[in-house]
Amino acid sequence: MATINDNYLKLKAGYLFPEIGRRVSAYAADNPDAPIIKLGIGDVTEPLPAACRDAIIEATKEMGDRATFKGYGPEQGYLWLRDKIAQHDFQSRGCDIDASEIFISDGSKCDCGNILDIFGDDNKIAVTDPVYPVYVDTNVMAGHTGDAAADGKYEGLVYLPISADNDFTAQIPTEKVDLIYLCFPNNPTGATATKEHLQAWVEYAKQHGSLILFDAAYEAFITDPDLPHSIYEIEGAKDCAIEFRSFSKNAGFTGTRCALTVVPKNLTGKASDGSDVELWKLWNRRQSTKFNGVSYIVQRGAEAVYSKAGQAQTKELIAFYLENAKIIREQLTAAGIKVYGGTNAPYVWVKTPNGLSSWDFFDKLLLNCNVVGTPGSGFGAAGEGYFRISAFNSRDNVNEAMKRITDKFKA
Amino acid sequence: MATINDNYLKLKAGYLFPEIGRRVSAYAADNPDAPIIKLGIGDVTEPLPAACRDAIIEATKEMGDRATFKGYGPEQGYLWLRDKIAQHDFQSRGCDIDASEIFISDGSKCDCGNILDIFGDDNKIAVTDPVYPVYVDTNVMAGHTGDAAADGKYEGLVYLPISADNDFTAQIPTEKVDLIYLCFPNNPTGATATKEHLQAWVEYAKQHGSLILFDAAYEAFITDPDLPHSIYEIEGAKDCAIEFRSFSKNAGFTGTRCALTVVPKNLTGKASDGSDVELWKLWNRRQSTKFNGVSYIVQRGAEAVYSKAGQAQTKELIAFYLENAKIIREQLTAAGIKVYGGTNAPYVWVKTPNGLSSWDFFDKLLLNCNVVGTPGSGFGAAGEGYFRISAFNSRDNVNEAMKRITDKFKA
């Protein structure tokens, strides 16, 4: 009899966003005319930059001529795209990252999960609390945890609490962990990390032979010139960090799908015989065997992000969403609600007013204001009493949502 | 210290196609003017159908207007695409498959590998020999095997030899296995399966509680009206089979990326407590957590395959490649070389002449004829002495390649 992966049964009911979708759908079914505004899931709303669209259309036309038709591309992505990424996103910031160390993929969510394929099952794994749920759930699925306790924490994982007390940056652990997930600018709290904070992590990792899985999906939202965009801006990070990036949030690719993962060539992990094995080779083998590359036309669209027009258009998109975030921050603050994040990130992290639980605040906003956000407790036990509001929406919707919330809570 | 997945170290050097690429590159570097014709990797060469290109361009334009812009889509794929697949590919052939049982993905190679995520590590796994290497390699990576023996066979897998003696259809095993990979029309041999053969497998699977992983990536090449296109044409298959399909070979999507996997809702596997768990739920959870759906514009392109124009254009593509296969068959046969497959499949499976080994024949063709094929031994020990020639190329290239081979071997 075919057996299943029992670890899936440890997963708590429903990934966070499907549960939000369920509650919103139920409310919308009962109130079909309710003018619901969604500031929940971190999905972009503004058009794909013209430079990207033009490049995709051009590439699609190429597919109509056998002389320029493209079949299977390199599983790692086309070199013309990897070269531009290496130059613009890394070398221009002083990071010694070569195009060959960049793997193009169809999503950071996929890569964050798939990366576990190349690691052993005996690694001690640390996540922040709250945290992007995919890091945790994929470790549960891979059998790296025990069952979940009543507070939702899985046995075997090391949770590093982040809260207002530590500026939403975790304290470096005293115990030894092998894999550490870090995400800056942070999802869900919108917090950022200074070079000093990342330097401390890199030193910890080098001291313990740990590996940092650095999620930089929101780096484009950094406006403060002192903040690092890549972990490779930190000395020594190439020896202890893998970085994930995405075109989803800077160029509006959530529905177009393109991302990348950087695996430096000198990074190694331990085999059970004690030998050092290059992680680049393992990831290359993983991607060659279980992946077939990103659509050619989509890669051409991603390449256009680095054109002069593409740079100007993505910059404008980012500025637009950051202005939304500013409005959210200011309006909620004026209504007497305490907020964090949202200055170098598209997320505003809200302390729920009146001691409401995260889900109670969710229901209250949905029912009274027809505004959808994301309960902080959905990101982990320490997110209880917080709430994430996303800046991804039109200006009119953001203004209207803030008006409804302030009208309700200002009183 | 972060540890690696030791199972990767069991993999033999290089996946088959990178090794071919290496030898071809080395030859081309030494002989820059050699007019090399590639009939090796199963990559399509003819333009993407106009209906698909038009739909992609239209969809890309939609991305330029916030009213029609598409962000994250359903991880399972858009229902308008799943509906058309259910109707055209399954219900029209009498298969009781619902749109909700169809998961859109970016590749069959990905799905064939990823599907192992939802199964236990204690399953007994059977593959044919020769076989598409991804089935084997992904099981090695997942730790479902021991080391490889000298003949390349991995300890712990059950290999079912297929050869001319059994019409390249494996004998139903006498021992009990839990997961069985079947691929028809077959890659690499080009063999097909009758309804009776598949019925015998379904009966075996139902008797033993086994699950069939049915790869139908080449079903569009079936011209014989008596041959089944889907395993769900076989009574009882919905209780014991998952089917993989792709737009790569029927509509030329190898570089555009779209595929699908069918997981019937009533399919179950055993949990370690003996309970039955729905595989649909597990796969849905896997895809929701580790995947973010296929590019909207690509899904629109795939949908166009089912338009009237798309159906006519893909039919023409298939007919074109099948005519290539016919030429390959006839020319090689005339040269005294024994061939199999290639009538309901784009692959011709060649018995190497003069007792040459598969790689020796590869080198001979490359050096003497500047023609690239795929060594049968690369697909498994029982593929030794065979060679795969792909019909995916232009008519001129196929004619020229066959002329060179027949000139060389007719003598």
PDB file of C-alpha atoms in Angstrom, chain A residues 1-6 8-9 11-12 14-15 42-48 53 56-57 60-61 63-66 69-72 75 106 109-110 113-114 117-120 122-123 134 137-138 141 176 178-179 208-209 249 252 254-257 269-272 276-277 279 282 285-286 288-298 393-394, chain B residues 1-6 8-9 11-12 14-15 42-48 53 56-57 60-61 63-66 69-72 75 106 109-110 113-114 117-120 122-123 134 137-138 141 176 178-179 208-209 249 252 254-257 269-272 276-277 279 282 285-286 288-298 393-394:
ATOM      1  CA  MET A   1       0.000   0.000   0.000  1.00  0.00           C
ATOM      2  CA  ALA A   2       1.378   3.394  -0.969  1.00  0.00           C
ATOM      3  CA  THR A   3       2.111   5.396   2.157  1.00  0.00           C
ATOM      4  CA  ILE A   4       1.931   9.148   2.534  1.00  0.00           C
ATOM      5  CA  ASN A   5       4.319  11.682   4.035  1.00  0.00           C
ATOM      6  CA  ASP A   6       2.920  11.738   7.567  1.00  0.00           C
ATOM      7  CA  TYR A   8       1.829  16.800   6.274  1.00  0.00           C
ATOM      8  CA  LEU A   9      -0.632  15.756   8.957  1.00  0.00           C
ATOM      9  CA  LEU A  11       0.360  21.064   9.518  1.00  0.00           C
ATOM     10  CA  LYS A  12      -2.268  23.206  11.130  1.00  0.00           C
ATOM     11  CA  GLY A  14      -4.993  25.845   6.221  1.00  0.00           C
ATOM     12  CA  TYR A  15      -2.187  28.099   5.291  1.00  0.00           C
ATOM     13  CA  GLY A  42       0.894  41.131  -0.184  1.00  0.00           C
ATOM     14  CA  ASP A  43      -0.193  41.185  -3.794  1.00  0.00           C
ATOM     15  CA  VAL A  44       0.593  44.082  -6.074  1.00  0.00           C
ATOM     16  CA  THR A  45      -2.197  45.921  -7.860  1.00  0.00           C
ATOM     17  CA  GLU A  46      -0.579  48.361 -10.288  1.00  0.00           C
ATOM     18  CA  PRO A  47       0.126  47.551 -13.952  1.00  0.00           C
ATOM     19  CA  LEU A  48       3.191  45.629 -15.083  1.00  0.00           C
ATOM     20  CA  ARG A  53       5.299  44.273 -21.296  1.00  0.00           C
ATOM     21  CA  ILE A  56       7.484  40.123 -23.307  1.00  0.00           C
ATOM     22  CA  ILE A  57       5.519  40.936 -26.452  1.00  0.00           C
ATOM     23  CA  THR A  60       6.537  36.249 -27.853  1.00  0.00           C
ATOM     24  CA  LYS A  61       6.838  37.405 -31.455  1.00  0.00           C
ATOM     25  CA  MET A  63       8.625  32.512 -30.698  1.00  0.00           C
ATOM     26  CA  GLY A  64       6.758  32.695 -34.009  1.00  0.00           C
ATOM     27  CA  ASP A  65       9.843  32.264 -36.158  1.00  0.00           C
ATOM     28  CA  ARG A  66      11.844  29.050 -36.049  1.00  0.00           C
ATOM     29  CA  PHE A  69      12.133  30.311 -31.418  1.00  0.00           C
ATOM     30  CA  LYS A  70      13.318  29.233 -27.959  1.00  0.00           C
ATOM     31  CA  GLY A  71      12.815  25.725 -26.623  1.00  0.00           C
ATOM     32  CA  TYR A  72      14.311  24.508 -23.355  1.00  0.00           C
ATOM     33  CA  GLU A  75      17.618  25.397 -16.034  1.00  0.00           C
ATOM     34  CA  ASP A 106       9.573  31.076 -10.953  1.00  0.00           C
ATOM     35  CA  LYS A 109       8.222  31.029  -2.290  1.00  0.00           C
ATOM     36  CA  CYS A 110       9.208  28.001  -4.388  1.00  0.00           C
ATOM     37  CA  GLY A 113      10.751  25.711   0.165  1.00  0.00           C
ATOM     38  CA  ASN A 114      12.811  23.795  -2.380  1.00  0.00           C
ATOM     39  CA  ASP A 117      15.968  19.532  -0.617  1.00  0.00           C
ATOM     40  CA  ILE A 118      19.743  19.947  -0.481  1.00  0.00           C
ATOM     41  CA  PHE A 119      20.120  19.972   3.302  1.00  0.00           C
ATOM     42  CA  GLY A 120      20.252  17.168   5.803  1.00  0.00           C
ATOM     43  CA  ASP A 122      19.401  16.767  11.220  1.00  0.00           C
ATOM     44  CA  ASN A 123      19.927  20.520  11.028  1.00  0.00           C
ATOM     45  CA  VAL A 134       6.321  29.231   4.248  1.00  0.00           C
ATOM     46  CA  ASP A 137       5.459  24.919   6.873  1.00  0.00           C
ATOM     47  CA  THR A 138       8.081  23.644   4.439  1.00  0.00           C
ATOM     48  CA  MET A 141       6.552  18.994   5.492  1.00  0.00           C
ATOM     49  CA  LYS A 176      23.880  26.718  18.223  1.00  0.00           C
ATOM     50  CA  ASP A 178      22.495  25.350  11.698  1.00  0.00           C
ATOM     51  CA  LEU A 179      20.021  27.075   9.388  1.00  0.00           C
ATOM     52  CA  HIS A 208      29.057  27.971  14.342  1.00  0.00           C
ATOM     53  CA  GLY A 209      29.259  26.839  10.712  1.00  0.00           C
ATOM     54  CA  LYS A 249       7.225  43.262  -5.510  1.00  0.00           C
ATOM     55  CA  GLY A 252       4.773  43.740 -10.139  1.00  0.00           C
ATOM     56  CA  THR A 254       3.304  38.357  -8.682  1.00  0.00           C
ATOM     57  CA  GLY A 255       1.197  37.066 -11.573  1.00  0.00           C
ATOM     58  CA  THR A 256       4.039  36.914 -14.092  1.00  0.00           C
ATOM     59  CA  ARG A 257       6.429  34.860 -11.964  1.00  0.00           C
ATOM     60  CA  GLY A 269      27.804  22.078   3.971  1.00  0.00           C
ATOM     61  CA  LYS A 270      28.941  18.983   5.834  1.00  0.00           C
ATOM     62  CA  ALA A 271      28.360  15.491   4.478  1.00  0.00           C
ATOM     63  CA  SER A 272      27.889  12.748   7.035  1.00  0.00           C
ATOM     64  CA  ASP A 276      32.700  19.674   2.845  1.00  0.00           C
ATOM     65  CA  VAL A 277      30.371  19.707  -0.130  1.00  0.00           C
ATOM     66  CA  LEU A 279      26.084  23.835  -1.972  1.00  0.00           C
ATOM     67  CA  LEU A 282      23.864  20.487  -5.018  1.00  0.00           C
ATOM     68  CA  ARG A 285      21.848  19.447  -9.543  1.00  0.00           C
ATOM     69  CA  ARG A 286      18.504  19.967  -7.810  1.00  0.00           C
ATOM     70  CA  SER A 288      18.672  20.646 -13.335  1.00  0.00           C
ATOM     71  CA  THR A 289      16.774  17.561 -12.262  1.00  0.00           C
ATOM     72  CA  LYS A 290      13.547  18.961 -10.794  1.00  0.00           C
ATOM     73  CA  PHE A 291      13.099  22.214 -12.697  1.00  0.00           C
ATOM     74  CA  ASN A 292      13.162  23.262 -16.331  1.00  0.00           C
ATOM     75  CA  GLY A 293      13.852  26.962 -16.170  1.00  0.00           C
ATOM     76  CA  VAL A 294      11.586  29.982 -16.324  1.00  0.00           C
ATOM     77  CA  SER A 295       9.566  30.826 -19.423  1.00  0.00           C
ATOM     78  CA  TYR A 296      11.774  32.569 -21.998  1.00  0.00           C
ATOM     79  CA  ILE A 297       9.288  35.382 -22.505  1.00  0.00           C
ATOM     80  CA  VAL A 298       9.086  36.015 -18.760  1.00  0.00           C
ATOM     81  CA  ASN A 393      -3.415  48.926  -3.519  1.00  0.00           C
ATOM     82  CA  SER A 394      -4.611  51.992  -5.410  1.00  0.00           C
TER      83      SER A 394
ATOM     84  CA  MET B   1      27.464  22.951  11.134  1.00  0.00           C
ATOM     85  CA  ALA B   2      24.818  22.833   8.418  1.00  0.00           C
ATOM     86  CA  THR B   3      24.652  19.357   6.957  1.00  0.00           C
ATOM     87  CA  ILE B   4      23.761  18.426   3.400  1.00  0.00           C
ATOM     88  CA  ASN B   5      21.389  15.863   1.962  1.00  0.00           C
ATOM     89  CA  ASP B   6      23.857  12.998   1.585  1.00  0.00           C
ATOM     90  CA  TYR B   8      22.749  13.687  -3.583  1.00  0.00           C
ATOM     91  CA  LEU B   9      26.205  12.152  -3.347  1.00  0.00           C
ATOM     92  CA  LEU B  11      23.848  10.421  -7.929  1.00  0.00           C
ATOM     93  CA  LYS B  12      26.047   9.398 -10.780  1.00  0.00           C
ATOM     94  CA  GLY B  14      25.870  14.402 -14.424  1.00  0.00           C
ATOM     95  CA  TYR B  15      22.367  14.026 -15.576  1.00  0.00           C
ATOM     96  CA  GLY B  42      13.588  15.980 -26.930  1.00  0.00           C
ATOM     97  CA  ASP B  43      13.250  19.681 -27.528  1.00  0.00           C
ATOM     98  CA  VAL B  44      10.835  21.065 -30.074  1.00  0.00           C
ATOM     99  CA  THR B  45      12.082  23.312 -32.869  1.00  0.00           C
ATOM    100  CA  GLU B  46       9.044  24.683 -34.680  1.00  0.00           C
ATOM    101  CA  PRO B  47       7.365  28.006 -33.842  1.00  0.00           C
ATOM    102  CA  LEU B  48       4.876  28.389 -31.033  1.00  0.00           C
ATOM    103  CA  ARG B  53       1.240  33.746 -29.318  1.00  0.00           C
ATOM    104  CA  ILE B  56      -0.080  35.632 -24.752  1.00  0.00           C
ATOM    105  CA  ILE B  57       0.272  39.048 -26.360  1.00  0.00           C
ATOM    106  CA  THR B  60       0.358  40.829 -21.683  1.00  0.00           C
ATOM    107  CA  LYS B  61      -1.556  43.887 -22.822  1.00  0.00           C
ATOM    108  CA  MET B  63      -1.309  43.451 -17.586  1.00  0.00           C
ATOM    109  CA  GLY B  64      -0.901  47.095 -18.576  1.00  0.00           C
ATOM    110  CA  ASP B  65      -4.235  48.202 -17.183  1.00  0.00           C
ATOM    111  CA  ARG B  66      -4.912  48.008 -13.455  1.00  0.00           C
ATOM    112  CA  PHE B  69      -3.945  43.385 -14.303  1.00  0.00           C
ATOM    113  CA  LYS B  70      -3.416  39.969 -12.721  1.00  0.00           C
ATOM    114  CA  GLY B  71      -1.393  39.462  -9.559  1.00  0.00           C
ATOM    115  CA  TYR B  72      -1.160  36.128  -7.745  1.00  0.00           C
ATOM    116  CA  GLU B  75      -1.773  28.105  -7.058  1.00  0.00           C
ATOM    117  CA  ASP B 106       5.308  24.938 -14.975  1.00  0.00           C
ATOM    118  CA  LYS B 109       9.601  17.299 -15.013  1.00  0.00           C
ATOM    119  CA  CYS B 110       8.949  19.445 -11.942  1.00  0.00           C
ATOM    120  CA  GLY B 113       9.924  15.086  -9.034  1.00  0.00           C
ATOM    121  CA  ASN B 114       7.825  17.133  -6.631  1.00  0.00           C
ATOM    122  CA  ASP B 117       7.025  15.195  -1.441  1.00  0.00           C
ATOM    123  CA  ILE B 118       3.606  13.801  -0.491  1.00  0.00           C
ATOM    124  CA  PHE B 119       4.613  10.154  -0.219  1.00  0.00           C
ATOM    125  CA  GLY B 120       6.260   8.214   2.575  1.00  0.00           C
ATOM    126  CA  ASP B 122       9.062   3.516   2.914  1.00  0.00           C
ATOM    127  CA  ASN B 123       7.349   2.905  -0.429  1.00  0.00           C
ATOM    128  CA  VAL B 134      14.167  12.086 -13.695  1.00  0.00           C
ATOM    129  CA  ASP B 137      17.218  10.623  -9.849  1.00  0.00           C
ATOM    130  CA  THR B 138      14.448  12.291  -7.844  1.00  0.00           C
ATOM    131  CA  MET B 141      17.636  12.560  -3.996  1.00  0.00           C
ATOM    132  CA  LYS B 176       4.461  -6.105  -4.487  1.00  0.00           C
ATOM    133  CA  ASP B 178       3.805   0.647  -3.997  1.00  0.00           C
ATOM    134  CA  LEU B 179       4.621   3.303  -6.583  1.00  0.00           C
ATOM    135  CA  HIS B 208      -1.862  -4.338  -4.026  1.00  0.00           C
ATOM    136  CA  GLY B 209      -2.980  -0.838  -3.069  1.00  0.00           C
ATOM    137  CA  LYS B 249       5.476  18.582 -26.940  1.00  0.00           C
ATOM    138  CA  GLY B 252       5.833  23.583 -28.475  1.00  0.00           C
ATOM    139  CA  THR B 254       9.342  23.599 -23.901  1.00  0.00           C
ATOM    140  CA  GLY B 255      10.584  27.182 -23.572  1.00  0.00           C
ATOM    141  CA  THR B 256       7.228  28.657 -22.556  1.00  0.00           C
ATOM    142  CA  ARG B 257       6.542  26.249 -19.667  1.00  0.00           C
ATOM    143  CA  GLY B 269      -2.583   6.728   0.581  1.00  0.00           C
ATOM    144  CA  LYS B 270      -1.940   5.165   3.974  1.00  0.00           C
ATOM    145  CA  ALA B 271      -0.822   7.187   6.955  1.00  0.00           C
ATOM    146  CA  SER B 272       1.381   5.421   9.474  1.00  0.00           C
ATOM    147  CA  ASP B 276      -6.531   6.641   4.526  1.00  0.00           C
ATOM    148  CA  VAL B 277      -5.547  10.160   3.516  1.00  0.00           C
ATOM    149  CA  LEU B 279      -3.730  12.537  -1.942  1.00  0.00           C
ATOM    150  CA  LEU B 282      -1.812  16.650   0.253  1.00  0.00           C
ATOM    151  CA  ARG B 285      -1.294  21.697   0.286  1.00  0.00           C
ATOM    152  CA  ARG B 286       2.091  21.050  -1.278  1.00  0.00           C
ATOM    153  CA  SER B 288      -0.245  26.036  -2.119  1.00  0.00           C
ATOM    154  CA  THR B 289       2.799  26.137   0.133  1.00  0.00           C
ATOM    155  CA  LYS B 290       5.709  25.562  -2.248  1.00  0.00           C
ATOM    156  CA  PHE B 291       4.399  26.942  -5.536  1.00  0.00           C
ATOM    157  CA  ASN B 292       2.714  30.159  -6.656  1.00  0.00           C
ATOM    158  CA  GLY B 293       0.979  29.149  -9.866  1.00  0.00           C
ATOM    159  CA  VAL B 294       1.989  29.519 -13.494  1.00  0.00           C
ATOM    160  CA  SER B 295       2.400  32.914 -15.148  1.00  0.00           C
ATOM    161  CA  TYR B 296      -1.016  34.314 -16.115  1.00  0.00           C
ATOM    162  CA  ILE B 297       0.106  35.110 -19.643  1.00  0.00           C
ATOM    163  CA  VAL B 298       1.423  31.568 -20.133  1.00  0.00           C
ATOM    164  CA  ASN B 393      13.771  19.165 -35.880  1.00  0.00           C
ATOM    165  CA  SER B 394      13.199  20.800 -39.235  1.00  0.00           C
TER     166      SER B 394
END
